[in-house]
Structures are given as structure tokens and as C-alpha cells.
Short mmCIF file of C-alpha atoms and ligand atoms in Angstrom, two decimals:
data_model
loop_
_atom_site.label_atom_id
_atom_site.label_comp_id
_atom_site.label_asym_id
_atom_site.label_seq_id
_atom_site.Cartn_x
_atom_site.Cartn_y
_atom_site.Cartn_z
CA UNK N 1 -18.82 18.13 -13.91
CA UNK N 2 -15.67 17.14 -15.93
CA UNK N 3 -14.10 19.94 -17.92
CA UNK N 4 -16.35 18.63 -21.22
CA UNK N 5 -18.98 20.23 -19.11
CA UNK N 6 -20.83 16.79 -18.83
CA UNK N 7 -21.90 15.53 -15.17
CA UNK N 8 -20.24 12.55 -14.58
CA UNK N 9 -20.27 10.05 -11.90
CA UNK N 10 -17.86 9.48 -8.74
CA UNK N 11 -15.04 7.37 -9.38
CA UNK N 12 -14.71 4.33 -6.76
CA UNK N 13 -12.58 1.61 -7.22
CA UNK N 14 -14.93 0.02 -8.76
CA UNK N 15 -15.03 2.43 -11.50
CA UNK N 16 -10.89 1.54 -11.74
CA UNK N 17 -11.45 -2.28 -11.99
CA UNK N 18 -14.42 -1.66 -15.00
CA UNK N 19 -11.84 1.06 -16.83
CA UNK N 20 -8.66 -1.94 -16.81
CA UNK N 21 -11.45 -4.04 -17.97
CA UNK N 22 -13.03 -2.31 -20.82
CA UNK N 23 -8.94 -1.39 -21.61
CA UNK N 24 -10.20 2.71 -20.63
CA UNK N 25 -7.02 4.37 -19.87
CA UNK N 26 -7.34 5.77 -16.34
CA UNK N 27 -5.51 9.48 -15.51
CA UNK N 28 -4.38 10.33 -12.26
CA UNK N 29 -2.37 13.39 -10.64
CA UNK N 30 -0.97 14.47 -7.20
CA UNK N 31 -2.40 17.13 -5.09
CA UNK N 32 -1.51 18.65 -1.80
CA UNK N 33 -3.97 21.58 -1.31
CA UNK N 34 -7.65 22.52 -1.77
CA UNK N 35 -7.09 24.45 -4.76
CA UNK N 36 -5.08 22.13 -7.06
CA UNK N 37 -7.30 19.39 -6.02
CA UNK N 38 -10.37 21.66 -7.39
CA UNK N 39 -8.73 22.46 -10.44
CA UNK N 40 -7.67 18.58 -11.14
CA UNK N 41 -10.91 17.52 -9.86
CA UNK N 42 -12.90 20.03 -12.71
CA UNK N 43 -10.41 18.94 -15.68
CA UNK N 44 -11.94 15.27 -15.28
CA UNK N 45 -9.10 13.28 -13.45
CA UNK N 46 -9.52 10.17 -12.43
CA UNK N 47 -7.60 9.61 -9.27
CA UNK N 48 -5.71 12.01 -7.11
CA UNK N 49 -3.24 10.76 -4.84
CA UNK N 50 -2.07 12.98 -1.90
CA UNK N 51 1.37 11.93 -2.52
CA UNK N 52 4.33 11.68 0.28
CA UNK N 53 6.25 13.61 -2.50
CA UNK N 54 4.50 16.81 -0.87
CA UNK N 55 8.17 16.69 0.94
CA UNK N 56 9.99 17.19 -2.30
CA UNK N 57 7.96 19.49 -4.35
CA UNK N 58 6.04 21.33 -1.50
CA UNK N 59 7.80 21.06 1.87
CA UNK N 60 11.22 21.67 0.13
CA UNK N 61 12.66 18.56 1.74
CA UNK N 62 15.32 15.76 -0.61
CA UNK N 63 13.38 12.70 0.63
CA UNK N 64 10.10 11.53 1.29
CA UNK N 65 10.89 9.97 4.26
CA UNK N 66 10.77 12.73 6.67
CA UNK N 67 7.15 13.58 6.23
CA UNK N 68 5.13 13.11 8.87
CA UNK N 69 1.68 11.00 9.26
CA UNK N 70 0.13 14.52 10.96
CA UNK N 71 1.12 16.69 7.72
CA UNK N 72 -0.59 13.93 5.39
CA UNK N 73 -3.45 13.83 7.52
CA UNK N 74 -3.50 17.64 6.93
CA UNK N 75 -2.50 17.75 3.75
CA UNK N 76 -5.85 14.99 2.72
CA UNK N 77 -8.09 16.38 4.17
CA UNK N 78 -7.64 20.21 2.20
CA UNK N 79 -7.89 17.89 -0.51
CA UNK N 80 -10.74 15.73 0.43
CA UNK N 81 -12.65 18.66 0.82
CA UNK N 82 -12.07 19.52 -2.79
CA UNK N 83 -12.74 17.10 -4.62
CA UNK N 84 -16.35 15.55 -6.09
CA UNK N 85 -15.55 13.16 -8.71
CA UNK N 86 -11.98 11.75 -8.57
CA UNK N 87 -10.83 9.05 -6.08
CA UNK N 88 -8.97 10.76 -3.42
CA UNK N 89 -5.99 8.29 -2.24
CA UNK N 90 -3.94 9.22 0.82
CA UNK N 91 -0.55 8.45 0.69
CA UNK N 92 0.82 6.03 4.14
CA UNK N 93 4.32 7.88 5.14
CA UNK N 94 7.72 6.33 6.14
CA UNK N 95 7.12 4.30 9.25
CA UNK N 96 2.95 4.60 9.81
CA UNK N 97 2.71 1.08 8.44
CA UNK N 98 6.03 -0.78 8.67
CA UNK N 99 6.60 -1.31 12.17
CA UNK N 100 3.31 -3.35 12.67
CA UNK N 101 0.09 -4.43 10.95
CA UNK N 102 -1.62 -2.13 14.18
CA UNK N 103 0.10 0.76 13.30
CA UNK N 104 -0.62 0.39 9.41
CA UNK N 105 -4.46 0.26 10.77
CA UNK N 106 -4.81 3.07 12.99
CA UNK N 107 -3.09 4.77 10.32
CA UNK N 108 -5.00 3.76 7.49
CA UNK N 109 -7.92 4.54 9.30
CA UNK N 110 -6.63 8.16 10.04
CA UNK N 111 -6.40 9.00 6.60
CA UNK N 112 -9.82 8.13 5.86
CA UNK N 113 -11.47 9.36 8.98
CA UNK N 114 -9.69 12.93 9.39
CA UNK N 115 -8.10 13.05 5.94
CA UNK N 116 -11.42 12.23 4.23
CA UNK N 117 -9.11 10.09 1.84
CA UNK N 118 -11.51 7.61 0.32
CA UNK N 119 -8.01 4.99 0.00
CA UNK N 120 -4.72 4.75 0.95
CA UNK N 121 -1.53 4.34 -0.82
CA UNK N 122 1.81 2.10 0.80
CA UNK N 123 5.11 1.37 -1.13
CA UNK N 124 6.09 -2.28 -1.25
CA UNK N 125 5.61 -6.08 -2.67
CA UNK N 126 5.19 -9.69 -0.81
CA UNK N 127 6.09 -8.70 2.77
CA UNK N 128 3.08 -6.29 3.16
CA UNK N 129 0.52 -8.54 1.44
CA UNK N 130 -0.37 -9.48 5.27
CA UNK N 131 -0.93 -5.88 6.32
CA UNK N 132 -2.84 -4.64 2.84
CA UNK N 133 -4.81 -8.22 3.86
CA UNK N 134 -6.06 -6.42 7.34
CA UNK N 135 -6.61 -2.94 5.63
CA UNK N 136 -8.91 -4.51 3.29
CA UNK N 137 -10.77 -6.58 6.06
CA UNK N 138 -11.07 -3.54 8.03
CA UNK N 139 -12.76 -1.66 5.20
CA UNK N 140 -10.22 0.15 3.63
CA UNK N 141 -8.73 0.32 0.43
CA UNK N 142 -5.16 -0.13 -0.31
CA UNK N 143 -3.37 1.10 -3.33
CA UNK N 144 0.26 -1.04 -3.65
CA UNK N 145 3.28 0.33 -4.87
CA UNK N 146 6.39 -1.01 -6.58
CA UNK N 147 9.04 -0.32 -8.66
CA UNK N 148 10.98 2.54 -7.51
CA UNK N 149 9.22 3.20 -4.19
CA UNK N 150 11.16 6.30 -2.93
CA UNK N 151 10.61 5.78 0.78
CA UNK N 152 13.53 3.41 0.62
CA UNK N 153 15.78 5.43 -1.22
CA UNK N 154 18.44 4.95 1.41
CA UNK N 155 18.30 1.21 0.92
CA UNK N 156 18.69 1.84 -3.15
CA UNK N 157 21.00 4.87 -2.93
CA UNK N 158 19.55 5.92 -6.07
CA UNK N 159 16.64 6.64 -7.61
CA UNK N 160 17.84 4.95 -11.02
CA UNK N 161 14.94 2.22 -12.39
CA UNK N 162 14.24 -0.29 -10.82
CA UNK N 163 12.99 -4.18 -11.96
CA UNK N 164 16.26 -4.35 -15.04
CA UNK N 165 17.76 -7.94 -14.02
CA UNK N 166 15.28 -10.89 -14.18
CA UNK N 167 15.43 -11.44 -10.16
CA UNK N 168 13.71 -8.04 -9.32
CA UNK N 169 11.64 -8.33 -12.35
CA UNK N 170 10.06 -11.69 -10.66
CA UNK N 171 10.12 -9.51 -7.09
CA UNK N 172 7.84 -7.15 -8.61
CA UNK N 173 6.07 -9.57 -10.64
CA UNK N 174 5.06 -11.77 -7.25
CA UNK N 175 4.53 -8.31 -5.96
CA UNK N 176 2.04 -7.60 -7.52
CA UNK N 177 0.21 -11.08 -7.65
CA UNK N 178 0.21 -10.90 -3.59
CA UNK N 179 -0.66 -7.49 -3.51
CA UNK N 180 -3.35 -8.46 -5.54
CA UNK N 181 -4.59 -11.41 -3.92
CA UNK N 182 -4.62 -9.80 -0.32
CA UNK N 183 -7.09 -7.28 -2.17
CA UNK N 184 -5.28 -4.23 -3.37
CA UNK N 185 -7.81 -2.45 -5.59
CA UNK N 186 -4.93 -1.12 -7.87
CA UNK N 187 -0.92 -0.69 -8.12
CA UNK N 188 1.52 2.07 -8.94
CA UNK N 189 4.21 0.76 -10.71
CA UNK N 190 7.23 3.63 -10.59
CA UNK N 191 9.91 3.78 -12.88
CA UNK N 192 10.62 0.09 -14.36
CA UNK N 193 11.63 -1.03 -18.06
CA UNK N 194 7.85 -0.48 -20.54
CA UNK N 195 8.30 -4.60 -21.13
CA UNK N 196 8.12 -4.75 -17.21
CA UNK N 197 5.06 -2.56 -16.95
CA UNK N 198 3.46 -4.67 -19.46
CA UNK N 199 3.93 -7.84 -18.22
CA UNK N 200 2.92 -6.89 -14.87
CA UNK N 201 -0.38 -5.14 -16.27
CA UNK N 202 -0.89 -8.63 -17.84
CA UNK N 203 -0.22 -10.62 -14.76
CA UNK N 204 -2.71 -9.21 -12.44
CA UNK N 205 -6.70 -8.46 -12.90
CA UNK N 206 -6.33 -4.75 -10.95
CA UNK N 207 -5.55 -1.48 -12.60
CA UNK N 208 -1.44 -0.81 -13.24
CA UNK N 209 -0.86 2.88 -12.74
CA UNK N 210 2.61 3.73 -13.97
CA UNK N 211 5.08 6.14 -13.55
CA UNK N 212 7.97 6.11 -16.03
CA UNK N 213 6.50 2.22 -16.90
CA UNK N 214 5.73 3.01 -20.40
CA UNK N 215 2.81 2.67 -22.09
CA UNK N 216 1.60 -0.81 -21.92
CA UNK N 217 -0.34 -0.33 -18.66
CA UNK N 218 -3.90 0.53 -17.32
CA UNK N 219 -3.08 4.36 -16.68
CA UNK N 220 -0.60 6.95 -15.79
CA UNK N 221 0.31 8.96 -12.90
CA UNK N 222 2.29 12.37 -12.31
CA UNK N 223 3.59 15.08 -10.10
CA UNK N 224 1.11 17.91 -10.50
CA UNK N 225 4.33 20.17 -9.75
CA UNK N 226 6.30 17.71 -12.12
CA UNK N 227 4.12 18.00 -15.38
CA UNK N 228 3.14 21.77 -14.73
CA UNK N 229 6.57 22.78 -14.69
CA UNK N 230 6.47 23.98 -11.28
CA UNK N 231 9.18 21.96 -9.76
CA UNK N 232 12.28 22.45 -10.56
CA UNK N 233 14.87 20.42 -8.26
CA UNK N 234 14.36 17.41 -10.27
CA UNK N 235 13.64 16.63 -14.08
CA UNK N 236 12.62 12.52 -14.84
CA UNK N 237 12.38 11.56 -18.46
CA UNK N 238 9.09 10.46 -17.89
CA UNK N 239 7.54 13.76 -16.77
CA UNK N 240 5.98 15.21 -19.78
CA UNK N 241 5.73 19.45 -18.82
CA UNK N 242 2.70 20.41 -20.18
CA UNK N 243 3.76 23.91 -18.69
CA UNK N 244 6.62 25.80 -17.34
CA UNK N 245 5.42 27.88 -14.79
CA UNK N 246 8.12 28.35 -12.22
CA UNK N 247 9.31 30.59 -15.28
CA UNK N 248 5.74 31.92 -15.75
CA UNK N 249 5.60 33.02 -11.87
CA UNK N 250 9.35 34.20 -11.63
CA UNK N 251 8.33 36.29 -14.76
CA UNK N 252 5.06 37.73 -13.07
CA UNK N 253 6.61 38.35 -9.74
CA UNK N 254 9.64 40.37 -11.09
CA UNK N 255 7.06 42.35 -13.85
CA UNK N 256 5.06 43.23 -10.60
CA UNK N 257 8.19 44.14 -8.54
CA UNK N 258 9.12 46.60 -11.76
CA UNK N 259 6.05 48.02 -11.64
CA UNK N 260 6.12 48.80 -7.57
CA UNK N 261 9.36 49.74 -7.91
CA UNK N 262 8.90 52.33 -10.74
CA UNK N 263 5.75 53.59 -9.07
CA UNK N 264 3.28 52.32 -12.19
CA UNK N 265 1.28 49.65 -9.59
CA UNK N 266 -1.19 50.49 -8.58
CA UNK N 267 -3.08 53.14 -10.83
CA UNK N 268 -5.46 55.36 -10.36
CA UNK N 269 -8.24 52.17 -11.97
CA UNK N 270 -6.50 50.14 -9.35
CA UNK N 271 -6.69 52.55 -5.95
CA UNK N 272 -10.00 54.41 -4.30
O1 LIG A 1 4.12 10.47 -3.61
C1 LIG A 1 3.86 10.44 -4.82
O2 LIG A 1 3.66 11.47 -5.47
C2 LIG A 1 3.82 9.14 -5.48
C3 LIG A 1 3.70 9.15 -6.97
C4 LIG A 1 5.04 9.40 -7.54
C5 LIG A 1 3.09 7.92 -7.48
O3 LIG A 1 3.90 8.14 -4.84
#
């Protein structure tokens, strides 16, 4: 059921390729834990991606890069068991698919088998068409992504956008062609120029999920934590809040710790 209260069908990648097709916007979120997946899953998202950003906004850590291939296997399948409708992507970690194409496979093949991800997500352009190639023969769908891809944030030194002179524009452009032609079934495209975003949504027959890549592409994405005004350490442009509850919570949790304090919680309604 989507929040409209109408039953509606499971999203596959399928579903992705017919929405860029019939130019349907598609939505997609993060989620890290049974209950936020529920809650995305019932308000009619499209995709939810078990991002490595659970090391950021969850784990507490500054990078992605430390998180490990257990704690995503972990943190998919509380997810995976969640969700109905949406496309549940699992998100490859630092170093479970660079070092070889076997690697990228057994892990891969992890996140679907014990993190009941239904896809998998892995940051980078030409030089892993070859391994998204083998994913895709082995059964498993890959999600690129380029742009600002944060696991090599030591390499960038800075998470500024990416893809503003024309010779990484054409790097992402050919990106995306070979992700596309070794059979990625869509791409996130993370903070690049809009005319980027829509050129690159033009250039390739897949979905274009952006991040901070303007409007001119097949869908967005967002940090649950990010747009819900949870997370704090870290405020992009292009994260709308739709809330702000890390004040909310702060605000609840010192209202209750009045209340024990002063000896008004509980009351006699609230004790036996
Ligand atoms: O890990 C993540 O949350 C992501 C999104 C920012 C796309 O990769």
C-alpha cells in the first residue's frame, strides 16, 4: 500500500527503466534500520538505498570509508525485511569491490543473499564497467555512481562538486555510457553542475538519480537523516529539510527529563 492508501505493485528495475521512459519522476531515500525502511516503504518511495553514509549519519564516523562489508550486510538485511514495495539497493563499501572483479562478486552476492538487497550500489565510471559487466552476468543488479562519490574523498580532499571543467564533465559523461553498456540498471549522479545532470540524463537510456544534480534528471535521492533534519554534522544546499527533528527530539528529551526531575512523570494515569 502506498500512503494514498492504493495497493501498488513492487518496484523492479524494470519499473525504473518504464518511469525514465514515460519521463515519471522516480523518488528514492536512504535507510539503515527496519523501522525507517517501513515508514519510507508506506509513504510510496520508490527506491531505498542502504547507503555507506550509515557511517556519517548513523555510526557517527567523518567518512564512509571505514564501514565495513559485515555492518552493510547487517544493516540490509533490517531493511530488506521491511520493505514490500520499494527497490531495496545495498550499498558495496570501500574496498569489497575494488581490489578484484572476485571480490566485487562474492560481495555483491552477499548483499543479496544475507542482506536480502534486491541490487547493489558501487561508486565509480569507465574502470569498473568490467566488474558491473560480471555482476550483471552473474544475476545481479548494479546501480553506478558518479559525480562526487565520497568513498574517495581522500583522493578529492573535498567534497566540493564535482564534473565543473569540460575534462571531468566528459569522465562522467563516458561514465555513464560504459556503465550503461556493461548493464547498470540505473546511476546516481552526486553533486555536479544541473547542465551536467542533464546532459548525462540525455546521454544514456537508464534512470539518472541525482543528488545535488538539479532538476533535469530521471529522479532524486536523499539522506533520510539529511532531509528529516536529523543530522546535523553536515548541511548540503541540496538537502531540502522537510523537518527538523534533532530539535524536535532534544526538545522532547529535555521536557521529559523536567518532568522526572520535578517528580510530574509518571502520574497516577501513567503508574498501577
Ligand atoms: O551512501 C549514500 O547515502 C549514498 C547517497 C548519497 C546516494 O550513496
Amino acid at each position: 500500500m502506498s500512503a494514498s492508501g492504493k495497493a501498488s505493485a513492487k518496484v523492479t528495475t524494470a519499473t525504473l527503466r518504464a518511469m525514465k521512459a514515460r519521463g515519471e519522476r522516480i523518488t528514492a531515500l536512504t535507510a539503515y534500520d527496519h523501522l525507517f525502511a517501513a515508514l519510507l516503504d508506506r509513504a510510496g518511495v520508490d527506491v531505498i538505498l542502504v547507503g555507506d553514509s550509515v557511517a556519517t549519519v548513523v555510526q557517527g564516523r567523518d567518512t564512509t570509508v571505514p564501514v565495513t562489508m559485515e555492518q552493510m550486510v547487517y544493516h540490509c538485511e533490517l531493511v530488506g525485511r521491511a520493505v514490500q514495495r520499494a527497490l531495496v539497493v545495498g550499498d558495496l563499501p570501500f574496498l569489497s569491490y575494488q581490489v578484484s572483479v572476485e571480490d566485487a562478486l562474492r560481495n555483491a552476492g552477499r548483499l543479496l543473499k544475507e542482506g536480502l538487497a534486491e541490487a547493489v550500489k558501487l561508486e565509480g565510471g569507465v574502470e569498473f564497467a568490467p566488474t558491473v559487466r560480471r555482476l550483471v552476468e552473474a544475476g545481479i543488479p548494479v546501480m553506478g555512481h558518479l559525480g562526487l562519490t565520497p568513498q574517495s574523498i581522500h583522493q578529492f580532499g573535498s567534497y566540493k562538486a564535482r564534473g565543473q571543467d569540460d575534462a571531468e564533465q566528459q569522465r562522467i559523461l563516458d561514465g555513464a555510457r560504459s556503465l550503461r553498456d556493461a548493464g547498470a540498471f540505473a546511476l546516481v549522479l552526486e553533486k555536479v553542475p544541473a547542465n551536467l545532470g542533464a546532459l548525462v540524463a540525455a546521454a544514456v537510456d537508464i534512470p539518472v538519480i541525482g543528488i545535488g544534480a538539479g532538476p533535469q534528471v530521471d529522479g532524486q535521492i536523499l539522506v533520510t537523516h539529511d532531509m528529516l533534519g536529523l543530522f546535523e554534522g553536515f548541511r548540503p544546499r541540496f538537502a531540502r529539510r522537510y523537518l527538523e527533528l534533532a530539535q524536535e527530539v532534544t526538545g522532547a528529551v529535555s521536557r521529559y527529563c523536567d518532568d522526572v526531575r520535578g517528580g510530574t512523570f509518571p502520574s497516577a494515569d501513567e503508574s498501577y
